[in-house]
Amino acid sequence: MISKFSTIQELKELLEKKQVTKEEIVSFYQNQVQTLNPKFNAVIELFEKPEEELDSNKMENDFLKNIPTLFKDNFAIRNQTCSAGSNILKNYKPVFDSTMKKRICRSGGIILGRTNMDEFAMGSSGEFSAYGPTKNPWDETRTPGGSSSGSAAAVAAGMVPWALGSETGGSVRQPSSFCGLVGMYPTYGLLSRFGMIAFGSSLDQPGPITRTVFDCATVLSSLAGHDSHDSTSLPEAKRDYAKNLDGNFDSNLKIGVINDSIESEGVDDEVKKQFENSIKILKNRGVKIEYIDLPDLQYAISVYFVISRAEASSNLYRIDGSLFGQRDEKATSLEQMYQATRSLGFGKEVKRRILTGNYLLSSSHKSIYNKATQVRSMIRCEFEDAYERVDLLMSPTVPTLPFKLKQEVNDPLAMYMADYFTVPNCVAGYPAISVPCGLSQNNLPVGIQFIGPRLSEQKLLKTAYAFEQEIQLNLKKEN
Amino acid sequence: MDLKQKELENLAKMSNLNLDEKEKESFAKDLGSVIQYIQEIEDLQIKRKVEAVRNKNVFREDKAKQNNSKEILENSPKSDESYFIVPKILKQ
């Protein structure tokens, strides 16, 4: 039987045993969206007809055969609206497919609709969406995190077995952690950005949000691999990332605990407690733990800030009402049209980031941008040095429990600090996976993350899988 | 430290954004505090560097690909058969 918390793995097994048909699965989850979404506002649109590849000659593999999903609203699907959670693209219908859409459909996946998100993926709480805030299925007074707010909430509520998100500095892992799910930021360049609306191009990566590590590996197998449409796509061969998940930790595995995780005052006590418990579990299984000081990581927030804003202001410059999207028709000059279109179409946080980006890129301040790129390489060096001593690093995914709605939006600096643990590896381009590790006293999910060297996805998944088996938490939440 | 009014107005112009008085006030404050925060990296001594991006530039053959310009034009706010239409930029 399908349950609303079925995993991809379970659904594939049911399909294989012919205990359920594709049609039953699709209508089951469509129904779930219709029933549950009014409560959580996770889904912006349920497509009239789901997106799938009907030409069997175009099929490439069956990693996601007959498995429904939802797409974050910033991936292009031909002839479907793609608004990036913004008014300015409210009616924008791309004339092409993103590589992620093609890969999923050519693995047999079925896209049911698109999910809510912070406008242009800028935000950590989902509250900067033009479609209103999304609620956390674990506690409706709290946010599901962001910017992949709708994707995480939809999976946590049981509307789909998995959903696609995108991450620039934590936008997949943070909501996954807040919603008791698994989320991954792959090595920069492992997944193609073609057709994904850009925020910070040197940081952006698509990322899967799933219930289990095994499912994360399955989705990654479908998504990864070189794409000639993205010049930053790495020449990686396709592989089955779920193949060597056996529940064992590598012998002699050594994990470095980032000292800030425990020492920093900014880490909530409940998070600390679950994190320390996770260390204990790993030690009990024979994993060697070393505590590591990585002092340069404290600059990652500033570096991320400078680079992501600079790139965002450049990327969003093209959105001006002339070639696509909304246009303010009253304007009589071109300049007026640009200004009126952008002023009406962009929300407050997006404007704030465009202004900051242009400030940082203006000639009188460019020294700080150049400095940020240097410190970025310094941070990468510090990671490299650490990986000479340990195989992987670990920390809490987010320093706090899920925010209350409206708690963070009024204090931008506090909101940006919530990315403290997720930003450094993005700045360096290194992969990380967030896994649920326990619940707080009032039943809110807490996540930890493993961070690995470049292209260490297989090791990360193997370790996270073994950890997940050990934790054996039933993080399935009844609504 | 709030951003100076004149500087913010100049930024808004560069960004093609019209800001109302309320926005100006709140952005000047937000930008000021955030910019102050990132100053921490300004005086850092850089010990050692590695390349930021290890990818090599990717070239493709200089061959025309089929495009769907008709669809792209139809998808724009205003167009005719072969042009995007925007407000006039040249004075008569």
Coordinates of C-alpha atoms in Angstrom, one line a residue:
Chain A
M1 CA 0.0 0.0 0.0
I2 CA 1.1 3.6 -0.7
S3 CA 1.3 5.7 2.4
K4 CA 1.8 9.4 2.3
F5 CA 5.2 8.9 3.8
S6 CA 6.3 6.2 1.4
T7 CA 9.9 6.6 0.2
I8 CA 11.1 6.3 -3.4
Q9 CA 12.6 3.0 -2.5
E10 CA 9.3 1.7 -1.1
L11 CA 7.3 2.9 -4.1
K12 CA 9.7 1.3 -6.5
E13 CA 9.3 -2.0 -4.7
L14 CA 5.5 -1.8 -4.8
L15 CA 5.7 -1.0 -8.5
E16 CA 8.0 -3.9 -9.1
K17 CA 5.8 -6.4 -7.3
K18 CA 2.9 -4.9 -9.3
Q19 CA 1.0 -4.1 -6.1
V20 CA 0.4 -0.6 -7.3
T21 CA 0.2 1.1 -10.7
K22 CA 1.7 4.3 -12.0
E23 CA -1.8 5.8 -12.3
E24 CA -2.6 5.0 -8.7
I25 CA 0.6 6.6 -7.5
V26 CA 0.1 9.7 -9.5
S27 CA -3.5 10.2 -8.4
F28 CA -2.7 9.4 -4.8
Y29 CA -0.2 12.2 -4.6
Q30 CA -2.2 14.7 -6.6
N31 CA -4.9 14.0 -4.1
Q32 CA -2.5 14.6 -1.3
V33 CA -1.5 18.0 -2.7
Q34 CA -5.1 19.0 -3.1
T35 CA -6.1 18.0 0.4
L36 CA -3.0 19.1 2.4
N37 CA -1.8 22.2 0.5
P38 CA -4.5 24.7 1.7
K39 CA -3.0 24.2 5.2
F40 CA 0.7 24.6 4.3
N41 CA 0.8 26.7 1.1
A42 CA 3.7 24.6 -0.1
V43 CA 2.6 24.2 -3.7
I44 CA 2.0 27.1 -6.1
E45 CA 0.6 25.0 -9.0
L46 CA -0.5 21.5 -9.5
F47 CA -0.2 20.9 -13.3
E48 CA -3.3 20.0 -15.1
K49 CA -1.3 17.3 -16.8
P50 CA 1.8 16.1 -15.1
E51 CA 5.1 16.5 -17.0
E52 CA 6.6 13.2 -18.1
E53 CA 8.6 11.7 -21.0
L54 CA 6.3 9.7 -23.1
D55 CA 8.7 8.8 -25.8
S56 CA 10.3 5.6 -24.7
N57 CA 13.3 6.1 -27.1
K58 CA 14.3 9.1 -25.0
M59 CA 14.5 7.2 -21.7
E60 CA 18.0 7.0 -20.3
N61 CA 17.6 5.0 -17.1
D62 CA 14.9 4.1 -14.7
F63 CA 16.2 5.6 -11.4
L64 CA 12.9 7.5 -10.9
K65 CA 10.5 5.4 -13.0
N66 CA 6.9 6.4 -12.1
I67 CA 8.0 8.4 -9.1
P68 CA 6.2 11.7 -8.7
T69 CA 7.9 14.9 -7.7
L70 CA 7.5 18.6 -7.3
F71 CA 9.8 21.3 -8.7
K72 CA 10.9 24.4 -7.0
D73 CA 9.5 27.3 -9.0
N74 CA 12.9 28.3 -10.4
F75 CA 13.5 25.4 -12.9
A76 CA 12.4 25.9 -16.4
I77 CA 9.8 23.5 -17.8
R78 CA 8.7 24.2 -21.4
N79 CA 5.3 25.9 -21.5
Q80 CA 4.8 25.8 -17.8
T81 CA 4.9 29.0 -15.7
C82 CA 8.2 29.5 -13.9
S83 CA 8.1 32.6 -11.6
A84 CA 10.9 32.1 -9.1
G85 CA 8.3 33.0 -6.4
S86 CA 8.2 36.5 -7.9
N87 CA 5.6 38.9 -9.3
I88 CA 7.9 40.0 -12.0
L89 CA 7.9 36.6 -13.6
K90 CA 4.3 35.7 -12.6
N91 CA 3.3 34.8 -16.2
Y92 CA 6.7 33.8 -17.6
K93 CA 6.6 30.5 -19.5
P94 CA 10.0 29.3 -20.6
V95 CA 10.3 28.0 -24.2
F96 CA 12.8 25.4 -23.2
D97 CA 13.4 22.6 -20.6
S98 CA 16.0 22.8 -17.8
T99 CA 18.5 20.0 -17.8
M100 CA 17.1 18.9 -14.4
K101 CA 13.6 18.5 -15.9
K102 CA 15.0 16.5 -18.8
R103 CA 17.1 14.2 -16.6
I104 CA 14.2 13.5 -14.2
C105 CA 11.7 12.8 -17.0
R106 CA 14.3 10.6 -18.9
S107 CA 14.7 8.6 -15.7
G108 CA 10.9 8.0 -15.7
G109 CA 10.1 10.7 -13.1
I110 CA 6.8 12.5 -13.2
I111 CA 6.6 16.2 -12.2
L112 CA 3.2 17.1 -10.6
G113 CA 3.7 20.8 -10.2
R114 CA 5.8 23.6 -8.7
T115 CA 6.5 24.6 -5.2
N116 CA 6.6 27.9 -3.2
M117 CA 9.9 29.5 -2.5
D118 CA 11.5 32.7 -1.3
E119 CA 11.6 35.1 -4.3
F120 CA 14.6 34.3 -6.5
A121 CA 15.7 31.9 -3.8
M122 CA 16.7 34.8 -1.6
G123 CA 15.6 34.0 2.0
S124 CA 15.9 31.5 4.8
S125 CA 12.2 31.2 5.8
G126 CA 10.0 31.1 2.8
E127 CA 8.4 34.4 3.9
F128 CA 9.8 36.4 1.0
S129 CA 7.6 34.6 -1.6
A130 CA 5.1 36.7 -3.6
Y131 CA 2.7 33.7 -3.0
G132 CA 2.7 34.1 0.8
P133 CA 4.5 32.1 3.5
T134 CA 4.7 28.3 3.7
K135 CA 4.1 26.6 7.0
N136 CA 6.2 23.9 8.6
P137 CA 4.2 20.6 8.8
W138 CA 5.8 19.9 12.2
D139 CA 4.5 23.1 13.7
E140 CA 2.3 25.5 11.7
T141 CA 3.4 28.5 13.7
R142 CA 7.0 28.0 12.3
T143 CA 8.6 28.4 9.0
P144 CA 9.9 25.3 7.0
G145 CA 13.1 27.2 6.3
G146 CA 14.1 28.5 2.9
S147 CA 14.6 29.3 0.2
S148 CA 13.3 25.8 -0.9
S149 CA 10.4 26.3 1.6
G150 CA 7.7 24.7 -0.5
S151 CA 9.7 21.7 -1.6
A152 CA 10.7 20.8 1.9
A153 CA 7.2 21.4 3.4
A154 CA 5.6 19.4 0.6
V155 CA 7.8 16.3 1.3
A156 CA 7.4 16.6 5.0
A157 CA 3.6 16.9 4.8
G158 CA 3.4 13.8 2.5
M159 CA 2.4 15.5 -0.7
V160 CA 5.3 13.8 -2.7
P161 CA 8.0 11.3 -1.9
W162 CA 10.7 13.8 -2.9
A163 CA 11.1 17.3 -4.3
L164 CA 13.7 19.4 -6.2
G165 CA 15.2 22.4 -4.5
S166 CA 18.1 24.7 -5.2
E167 CA 20.9 26.0 -3.0
T168 CA 23.2 28.9 -3.0
G169 CA 24.2 29.0 0.7
G170 CA 21.9 26.6 2.5
S171 CA 18.6 26.7 0.7
V172 CA 18.3 22.9 0.4
R173 CA 19.9 21.7 3.6
Q174 CA 18.4 24.3 6.0
P175 CA 14.8 23.6 5.1
S176 CA 15.5 19.9 5.0
S177 CA 16.9 20.1 8.5
F178 CA 13.9 22.2 9.7
C179 CA 11.5 19.6 8.2
G180 CA 13.2 16.4 9.3
L181 CA 14.4 15.5 5.8
V182 CA 17.6 14.7 3.9
G183 CA 19.0 17.4 1.7
M184 CA 22.2 17.7 -0.3
Y185 CA 24.4 20.3 -1.8
P186 CA 26.5 18.5 -4.3
T187 CA 30.0 19.5 -5.4
Y188 CA 29.7 22.7 -7.4
G189 CA 29.4 21.6 -11.1
L190 CA 28.1 18.1 -10.4
L191 CA 24.5 19.1 -11.3
S192 CA 23.8 21.3 -14.3
R193 CA 22.4 24.8 -13.7
F194 CA 21.0 25.0 -17.2
G195 CA 17.5 26.3 -17.0
M196 CA 17.7 27.1 -13.3
I197 CA 17.0 30.8 -12.7
A198 CA 20.3 32.2 -11.4
F199 CA 20.9 33.8 -8.1
G200 CA 24.7 33.5 -7.4
S201 CA 26.1 31.7 -10.4
S202 CA 29.4 30.6 -8.8
L203 CA 27.5 29.1 -5.8
D204 CA 24.1 27.8 -7.2
Q205 CA 23.5 24.1 -7.4
P206 CA 20.2 22.2 -7.7
G207 CA 19.7 19.7 -4.8
P208 CA 17.3 16.9 -3.9
I209 CA 15.1 16.9 -0.8
T210 CA 14.1 13.4 0.2
R211 CA 13.0 11.3 3.2
T212 CA 16.0 9.1 3.3
V213 CA 19.7 9.0 2.4
F214 CA 19.0 6.1 0.0
D215 CA 16.4 8.2 -1.8
C216 CA 18.9 11.1 -2.0
A217 CA 21.4 8.8 -3.6
T218 CA 18.8 7.5 -6.1
V219 CA 17.8 11.0 -7.1
L220 CA 21.4 12.1 -7.4
S221 CA 22.0 9.1 -9.8
S222 CA 19.4 10.5 -12.1
L223 CA 20.5 14.2 -11.9
A224 CA 24.3 14.0 -11.9
G225 CA 26.6 13.9 -14.9
H226 CA 28.1 16.3 -17.4
D227 CA 25.9 18.7 -19.4
S228 CA 27.3 20.6 -22.4
H229 CA 24.7 23.3 -21.8
D230 CA 26.4 24.5 -18.6
S231 CA 30.0 25.5 -19.0
T232 CA 30.7 24.9 -15.3
S233 CA 29.4 21.4 -15.4
L234 CA 32.1 18.9 -14.4
P235 CA 33.0 16.0 -16.8
E236 CA 31.7 13.4 -14.4
A237 CA 30.4 10.0 -15.6
K238 CA 26.9 8.8 -14.7
R239 CA 26.9 6.3 -11.8
D240 CA 24.5 4.6 -9.3
Y241 CA 25.1 6.5 -6.1
A242 CA 22.9 4.1 -4.1
K243 CA 25.0 1.0 -5.0
N244 CA 27.4 0.9 -2.1
L245 CA 25.1 2.0 0.7
D246 CA 25.4 -1.0 3.0
G247 CA 24.9 0.6 6.5
N248 CA 28.6 0.3 7.4
F249 CA 31.0 3.1 8.1
D250 CA 34.3 2.9 6.2
S251 CA 36.9 1.2 8.4
N252 CA 39.3 3.9 9.8
L253 CA 36.7 6.6 9.0
K254 CA 37.8 9.8 10.7
I255 CA 35.4 12.7 11.1
G256 CA 36.4 16.2 12.2
V257 CA 33.9 18.0 14.4
I258 CA 34.1 21.7 13.6
N259 CA 34.7 23.3 17.0
D260 CA 32.3 26.2 16.5
S261 CA 29.5 23.6 16.5
I262 CA 30.0 23.1 20.2
E263 CA 31.7 26.3 21.4
S264 CA 29.7 28.9 19.7
E265 CA 27.1 30.8 21.8
G266 CA 24.9 31.1 18.7
V267 CA 24.1 27.4 18.7
D268 CA 20.8 26.6 20.5
D269 CA 21.1 24.2 23.5
E270 CA 18.7 21.7 22.0
V271 CA 20.6 21.6 18.8
K272 CA 23.8 21.1 20.7
K273 CA 22.3 18.3 22.7
Q274 CA 21.2 16.4 19.6
F275 CA 24.5 17.1 17.9
E276 CA 26.5 15.8 20.9
N277 CA 24.3 12.7 20.9
S278 CA 25.2 12.1 17.3
I279 CA 28.9 12.3 18.0
K280 CA 28.4 9.7 20.7
I281 CA 26.5 7.4 18.3
L282 CA 29.3 7.7 15.7
K283 CA 32.0 7.0 18.4
N284 CA 30.1 3.9 19.5
R285 CA 30.2 2.6 16.0
G286 CA 34.0 3.0 15.9
V287 CA 34.2 6.2 13.9
K288 CA 37.2 8.2 15.0
I289 CA 36.3 11.7 16.0
E290 CA 38.7 14.6 16.0
Y291 CA 37.9 18.1 17.1
I292 CA 39.1 20.7 14.6
D293 CA 39.5 24.4 14.7
L294 CA 38.7 26.1 11.4
P295 CA 39.1 29.8 12.2
D296 CA 38.8 31.1 8.7
L297 CA 35.3 29.7 8.3
Q298 CA 34.1 32.6 10.4
Y299 CA 34.7 34.8 7.4
A300 CA 32.5 32.7 5.1
I301 CA 29.3 34.6 5.9
S302 CA 31.0 37.9 4.8
V303 CA 32.5 36.3 1.7
Y304 CA 29.2 34.7 0.8
F305 CA 27.5 37.9 1.4
V306 CA 29.7 39.9 -1.0
I307 CA 29.9 37.3 -3.7
S308 CA 26.3 36.3 -3.7
R309 CA 24.9 39.9 -3.7
A310 CA 27.3 40.9 -6.5
E311 CA 26.4 38.0 -8.6
A312 CA 22.7 38.4 -7.9
S313 CA 22.6 42.1 -8.9
S314 CA 24.2 41.1 -12.2
N315 CA 22.0 38.1 -12.8
L316 CA 18.8 40.1 -12.1
Y317 CA 19.8 43.0 -14.3
R318 CA 18.4 41.2 -17.3
I319 CA 14.9 41.1 -15.8
D320 CA 13.6 44.4 -16.9
G321 CA 10.3 43.8 -18.7
S322 CA 11.8 44.0 -22.2
L323 CA 12.2 40.4 -23.4
F324 CA 10.0 38.3 -21.0
G325 CA 8.0 38.5 -17.9
Q326 CA 5.8 41.3 -16.7
R327 CA 6.1 44.9 -18.0
D328 CA 4.7 48.1 -16.7
E329 CA 2.9 49.4 -19.8
K330 CA 2.4 53.0 -18.7
A331 CA 6.0 54.0 -19.1
T332 CA 6.8 56.3 -22.0
S333 CA 10.6 55.9 -22.0
L334 CA 12.7 52.8 -21.9
E335 CA 14.4 53.8 -18.7
Q336 CA 11.0 54.5 -17.1
M337 CA 9.8 51.1 -18.2
Y338 CA 12.8 49.3 -16.6
Q339 CA 12.4 51.2 -13.4
A340 CA 8.7 50.9 -13.1
T341 CA 8.7 47.2 -14.1
R342 CA 11.5 46.3 -11.6
S343 CA 10.1 48.5 -8.7
L344 CA 6.7 47.0 -9.0
G345 CA 7.8 43.4 -9.7
F346 CA 10.6 42.8 -7.2
G347 CA 9.9 42.3 -3.5
K348 CA 11.8 44.0 -0.6
E349 CA 14.5 41.4 0.0
V350 CA 15.4 41.1 -3.7
K351 CA 15.6 44.9 -3.9
R352 CA 17.8 44.9 -0.8
R353 CA 20.2 42.4 -2.4
I354 CA 20.3 44.1 -5.8
L355 CA 21.2 47.4 -4.1
T356 CA 23.8 45.8 -1.9
G357 CA 25.3 44.0 -4.9
N358 CA 25.6 47.1 -7.0
Y359 CA 27.1 48.9 -4.0
L360 CA 29.8 46.2 -3.7
L361 CA 30.5 46.3 -7.5
S362 CA 30.7 50.0 -7.8
S363 CA 34.2 51.3 -8.6
S364 CA 34.7 53.0 -5.2
H365 CA 34.1 49.7 -3.3
K366 CA 35.5 47.1 -5.6
S367 CA 38.4 46.4 -3.3
I368 CA 36.0 44.6 -1.0
Y369 CA 34.8 42.4 -3.8
N370 CA 38.3 41.5 -4.8
K371 CA 39.2 40.8 -1.1
A372 CA 36.2 38.5 -0.8
T373 CA 37.4 36.4 -3.8
Q374 CA 40.8 36.1 -2.0
V375 CA 39.3 35.1 1.3
R376 CA 37.2 32.6 -0.6
S377 CA 40.3 30.8 -1.7
M378 CA 41.7 31.0 1.8
I379 CA 38.6 29.2 3.1
R380 CA 39.0 26.6 0.4
C381 CA 42.6 26.1 1.6
E382 CA 41.5 25.6 5.1
F383 CA 39.1 22.9 4.0
E384 CA 41.8 21.2 2.0
D385 CA 44.2 21.2 5.0
A386 CA 41.4 19.7 7.2
Y387 CA 40.8 16.9 4.7
E388 CA 44.5 15.9 5.0
R389 CA 43.7 15.1 8.6
V390 CA 40.1 13.8 8.5
D391 CA 37.9 12.2 5.8
L392 CA 34.8 14.3 6.5
L393 CA 33.7 17.2 8.7
M394 CA 30.5 17.5 10.7
S395 CA 28.5 20.3 12.3
P396 CA 24.8 21.0 13.0
T397 CA 23.1 22.0 9.8
V398 CA 21.5 25.1 11.3
P399 CA 22.4 26.6 14.7
T400 CA 18.7 27.0 15.7
L401 CA 15.4 25.3 15.8
P402 CA 12.9 26.3 13.0
F403 CA 12.1 30.0 13.3
K404 CA 8.7 31.2 14.3
L405 CA 6.9 32.8 11.4
K406 CA 7.7 36.6 11.2
Q407 CA 10.6 36.1 13.7
E408 CA 13.5 36.7 11.4
V409 CA 12.2 38.8 8.5
N410 CA 12.6 42.1 10.3
D411 CA 16.2 41.6 11.2
P412 CA 18.2 40.9 8.1
L413 CA 21.6 40.4 9.8
A414 CA 20.2 37.8 12.2
M415 CA 18.6 36.0 9.3
Y416 CA 21.8 35.9 7.4
M417 CA 23.7 34.5 10.4
A418 CA 21.4 31.4 10.4
D419 CA 23.4 30.3 7.4
Y420 CA 26.6 30.1 9.5
F421 CA 27.1 26.4 9.0
T422 CA 25.8 25.9 5.5
V423 CA 27.6 28.8 3.8
P424 CA 31.3 27.8 4.1
N425 CA 31.2 24.7 1.9
C426 CA 29.1 26.5 -0.7
V427 CA 31.8 29.2 -0.8
A428 CA 34.4 26.5 -1.3
G429 CA 32.2 24.5 -3.8
Y430 CA 32.4 21.3 -1.6
P431 CA 29.5 18.9 -1.1
A432 CA 27.5 18.4 2.1
I433 CA 24.5 16.3 3.2
S434 CA 22.0 17.1 6.0
V435 CA 20.4 14.2 7.9
P436 CA 17.9 14.3 10.7
C437 CA 19.5 13.4 14.0
G438 CA 16.7 13.8 16.5
L439 CA 13.9 15.9 17.9
S440 CA 13.8 18.8 20.3
Q441 CA 11.7 18.6 23.5
N442 CA 8.8 20.1 21.8
N443 CA 9.0 17.8 18.8
L444 CA 10.9 19.9 16.3
P445 CA 13.4 18.2 13.9
V446 CA 17.1 18.8 14.3
G447 CA 19.6 18.0 11.6
I448 CA 23.4 17.4 11.4
Q449 CA 25.5 17.7 8.3
F450 CA 28.5 15.9 6.9
I451 CA 30.8 18.0 4.7
G452 CA 33.2 16.3 2.3
P453 CA 36.0 17.1 -0.1
R454 CA 35.4 17.8 -3.7
L455 CA 33.4 15.0 -5.4
S456 CA 33.2 12.9 -2.3
E457 CA 29.4 12.3 -2.7
Q458 CA 29.8 8.5 -2.5
K459 CA 31.6 8.7 0.8
L460 CA 29.2 11.3 2.1
L461 CA 26.2 9.2 1.2
K462 CA 27.7 6.0 2.6
T463 CA 28.4 7.7 5.9
A464 CA 25.1 9.5 6.1
Y465 CA 23.3 6.3 5.3
A466 CA 25.1 4.3 8.0
F467 CA 24.4 7.2 10.5
E468 CA 20.7 7.2 9.5
Q469 CA 20.3 3.5 10.0
E470 CA 21.9 4.0 13.5
I471 CA 19.6 6.8 14.5
Q472 CA 16.6 4.8 13.4
L473 CA 14.3 7.6 14.0
N474 CA 10.8 7.6 13.0
L475 CA 10.7 11.1 11.6
K476 CA 7.4 10.5 9.9
K477 CA 5.0 13.1 11.1
E478 CA 1.3 12.5 11.3
N479 CA -0.6 15.6 10.4
Chain B
M1 CA 26.1 53.8 10.3
D2 CA 23.4 54.4 7.8
L3 CA 24.2 54.7 4.1
K4 CA 24.0 58.3 2.9
Q5 CA 20.8 59.4 1.2
K6 CA 22.6 60.5 -1.9
E7 CA 24.6 57.3 -2.2
L8 CA 21.5 55.2 -1.9
E9 CA 19.7 57.3 -4.6
N10 CA 22.6 56.8 -6.9
L11 CA 22.6 53.0 -6.2
A12 CA 18.8 52.9 -6.9
K13 CA 19.4 54.6 -10.2
M14 CA 22.2 52.2 -11.2
S15 CA 19.9 49.3 -10.2
N16 CA 17.0 50.6 -12.2
L17 CA 14.8 50.8 -9.1
N18 CA 12.5 53.6 -7.9
L19 CA 12.4 53.7 -4.1
D20 CA 9.8 55.5 -2.0
E21 CA 10.7 57.4 1.1
K22 CA 9.9 54.5 3.4
E23 CA 12.1 52.1 1.4
K24 CA 14.9 54.6 1.3
E25 CA 15.0 54.9 5.0
S26 CA 14.9 51.2 5.7
F27 CA 17.4 50.2 3.0
A28 CA 19.8 52.9 4.2
K29 CA 19.7 51.4 7.6
D30 CA 19.9 47.7 6.5
L31 CA 22.7 48.3 4.0
G32 CA 24.7 50.3 6.5
S33 CA 24.7 47.6 9.2
V34 CA 25.4 44.8 6.7
I35 CA 28.3 46.7 5.0
Q36 CA 29.7 47.5 8.4
Y37 CA 29.7 43.8 9.2
I38 CA 31.5 42.7 6.1
Q39 CA 34.4 45.2 6.7
E40 CA 35.9 42.4 8.9
I41 CA 37.4 40.8 5.8
E42 CA 38.9 44.1 4.5
D43 CA 42.0 43.9 6.7
L44 CA 42.6 40.1 6.6
Q45 CA 46.1 38.9 5.7
I46 CA 45.8 36.4 2.9
K47 CA 48.1 33.6 3.7
R48 CA 47.8 31.4 0.7
K49 CA 45.7 31.1 -2.3
V50 CA 44.2 28.4 -4.4
E51 CA 42.3 28.9 -7.6
A52 CA 38.7 29.8 -7.1
V53 CA 37.4 27.9 -10.0
R54 CA 39.2 24.9 -11.4
N55 CA 37.1 24.5 -14.5
K56 CA 38.6 25.1 -17.8
N57 CA 36.8 27.3 -20.3
V58 CA 34.6 25.3 -22.5
F59 CA 34.3 26.1 -26.2
R60 CA 31.9 24.8 -28.6
E61 CA 32.0 24.7 -32.4
D62 CA 31.1 27.9 -34.0
K63 CA 28.0 26.5 -35.7
A64 CA 24.5 27.9 -35.8
K65 CA 22.0 26.0 -33.8
Q66 CA 18.3 26.0 -34.6
N67 CA 16.4 28.3 -32.3
N68 CA 12.8 29.0 -31.6
S69 CA 12.8 32.7 -32.1
K70 CA 9.1 32.9 -33.0
E71 CA 8.2 31.4 -29.7
I72 CA 10.6 33.6 -27.8
L73 CA 9.1 36.7 -29.4
E74 CA 5.6 35.6 -28.6
N75 CA 6.6 35.0 -25.0
S76 CA 7.7 38.7 -24.6
P77 CA 5.4 41.4 -23.2
K78 CA 5.3 43.1 -26.6
S79 CA 6.6 42.1 -30.0
D80 CA 5.7 41.9 -33.7
E81 CA 6.8 39.2 -36.1
S82 CA 10.5 39.7 -35.8
Y83 CA 11.2 42.4 -33.1
F84 CA 10.8 43.0 -29.4
I85 CA 8.9 46.3 -29.0
V86 CA 10.0 48.7 -26.3
P87 CA 9.2 52.4 -25.7
K88 CA 11.0 54.7 -28.2
I89 CA 14.6 55.5 -27.2
L90 CA 15.4 58.0 -30.0
K91 CA 14.1 61.5 -30.0
Q92 CA 12.7 62.8 -33.3

